[in-house]
Amino acid sequence: MDRTITDLYINGKAVPASDGGRFDVLDPATGKVIASVADGTVADAIAAVDAAAAAAAQWAATAPRERAETLRRAFVLMTERAEDLARLITLENGKSLRDARGEMAYAAEFFRWYAEEAVRSAGVVTTAPSGQNRILVVRQPVGVCVLVTPWNFPAAMATRKIGPALAAGCTVVLKPASDTPLTALALAGLLADAGVPAGVVNVVPARRSGEVVSTMLHDPRVRKLSFTGSTEVGRVLLGEAADQVINTSMELGGNAPFLVFADADLDAAVDGAMIAKMRNAGEACTAANRFYVETSVAAEFSRRLAERMSALRLGPGSDENTEVGPLVNEATVSKVDSLVREAVAAGATALVGGRRPSQAGFYYEPTVLCDVRPGSAILHEEIFGPVAPIVTFDDEREAIELANDTEYGLVSYVYTGDLARGLRVSEALEAGMVGLNRGLVSDPAAPFGGVKQSGLGREGGHEGMLDYLESKYIAVQW
Ligand SMILES: O=CCCCC(=O)O
């Protein structure tokens, strides 16, 4: 990339904030300022909605094949620019280049998948049961969408929303996390290069995100909110969206259990645990948050996991040898640290890690805790860091009870050598997604989302585009 774009992106142009305000973005590896970004205001949010609303009719009327080909070009450009974009992600988010490259492949794939889906928004024609008329159902774009994305996957969470929105014929205003606005702004430029018309994609980074998003959700031209972030913020946004009865897709917090039965292949379970826990250094809503291991194999599983965790190389994300980068900011690393301290004070033992290293930056050592006490906050709150707490169980019923003992229901992981048990347990788990003998569920071709307080709606797969389409029923007499 020639330069880091530091302005807002509205109606196809980089523009400063209406009041000239800017905010700093920090390098998580050093805590130093790396960029100064235009700080979007309420007036900017309205200007972005103006642009999205003005572009809406024409984009909705663009032939599906043309929308598909535009997304396909975006996929090709993302693939060509993947290395530069991965470095930008590492710069602002801190994650290792390996994780950033993995994210880029994942992120680009949403454009390819939705390029393929754009031409498949089929409706329904059927005869009414009375035989008197036909029932015709057509799919139409929801309209202007507000997309609010988190800092942990600055590219993939944007493409997971922009891809289906554009495929469906919607226009969007994206509000990226203020820790990581640079990747989103770079994506806006890339989409313009791919041929996305002005106004179809607008990006408004803002420190005062509450006011900015609230303004958009109270603008009658906005018809959808798609949010990825914490359940706490999601509840507030759901309340705001309720004022105008806006369509919502909410991908909220998780507290993923990782179950290991005694009949599991332990090597595979440890491999899966490393992915489920350490992808993105644990900064993922899908991260395994609690490990429940059948008592007879718990010591061996813990020993092997601790061995693998202690071998991980912690360092600046930009170093090619780094396997675990710093966490995104001071608040995140201090929360991880206090959850670990509290668990240890209550009786848990750190088999490895358990502290912040002395170097500058937001680092936390890969950590395995055993003998974690049942009431510990670390088993109930999202850790969002490289810490694996282990608890034992004695039978299948207890494992399911422990796993479901949470208000969250995003993803669960199960390792067993018995397929019948695996399917039985998968069905009993209160989760929108299950990794059965697999530590990674995220896939652009699959419906991603949670039950309970982990969210509403699905992103990815065929269902992901339906979230951006309204079904219109036409009763036809002939
Ligand atoms: O934190 C949650 C973002 C989604 C992660 C994923 O898609 O795997």
mmCIF file of C-alpha atoms and ligand atoms in Angstrom, residues 106 110 150 152-153 156-157 160 228-229 251-252 279-280 283-287 382 384 410 413 433 440-443 448 459, ligand 1:
data_model
loop_
_atom_site.group_PDB
_atom_site.id
_atom_site.type_symbol
_atom_site.label_atom_id
_atom_site.label_comp_id
_atom_site.label_asym_id
_atom_site.label_seq_id
_atom_site.Cartn_x
_atom_site.Cartn_y
_atom_site.Cartn_z
ATOM 1 C CA TYR A 106 -10.461 -15.902 5.554
ATOM 2 C CA PHE A 110 -16.175 -13.841 2.057
ATOM 3 C CA PRO A 150 -14.723 -5.239 16.262
ATOM 4 C CA ASN A 152 -10.066 -8.574 16.722
ATOM 5 C CA PHE A 153 -10.589 -9.383 13.012
ATOM 6 C CA ALA A 156 -12.718 -10.506 8.176
ATOM 7 C CA MET A 157 -15.516 -9.001 10.231
ATOM 8 C CA ARG A 160 -18.250 -10.945 6.393
ATOM 9 C CA THR A 228 -20.119 -7.983 16.036
ATOM 10 C CA GLY A 229 -18.903 -7.294 19.556
ATOM 11 C CA GLU A 251 -22.848 -11.645 16.685
ATOM 12 C CA LEU A 252 -22.106 -11.269 20.380
ATOM 13 C CA ARG A 279 -6.001 -18.634 17.002
ATOM 14 C CA ASN A 280 -5.616 -14.855 17.225
ATOM 15 C CA GLU A 283 -8.829 -12.797 21.064
ATOM 16 C CA ALA A 284 -11.856 -14.356 19.389
ATOM 17 C CA CYS A 285 -15.456 -14.910 20.399
ATOM 18 C CA THR A 286 -14.965 -18.475 19.169
ATOM 19 C CA ALA A 287 -11.942 -19.069 21.417
ATOM 20 C CA GLU A 382 -14.930 -14.095 28.003
ATOM 21 C CA PHE A 384 -10.081 -12.837 25.186
ATOM 22 C CA LEU A 410 -21.917 -19.289 20.406
ATOM 23 C CA TYR A 413 -16.013 -28.043 20.914
ATOM 24 C CA MET A 433 -22.045 -24.002 16.268
ATOM 25 C CA LEU A 440 -11.981 -24.422 14.089
ATOM 26 C CA VAL A 441 -15.546 -23.802 12.944
ATOM 27 C CA SER A 442 -15.190 -20.472 11.146
ATOM 28 C CA ASP A 443 -15.826 -20.902 7.432
ATOM 29 C CA PHE A 448 -21.820 -18.516 11.826
ATOM 30 C CA GLU A 459 -23.305 -14.620 8.956
HETATM 31 O O1 LIG B 1 -14.777 -12.533 17.857
HETATM 32 C C1 LIG B 1 -15.451 -13.032 16.989
HETATM 33 C C2 LIG B 1 -15.188 -12.794 15.608
HETATM 34 C C3 LIG B 1 -15.454 -13.972 14.734
HETATM 35 C C4 LIG B 1 -14.328 -14.901 14.687
HETATM 36 C C5 LIG B 1 -14.443 -15.869 13.551
HETATM 37 O O2 LIG B 1 -15.075 -15.590 12.546
HETATM 38 O O3 LIG B 1 -13.880 -16.923 13.666
#
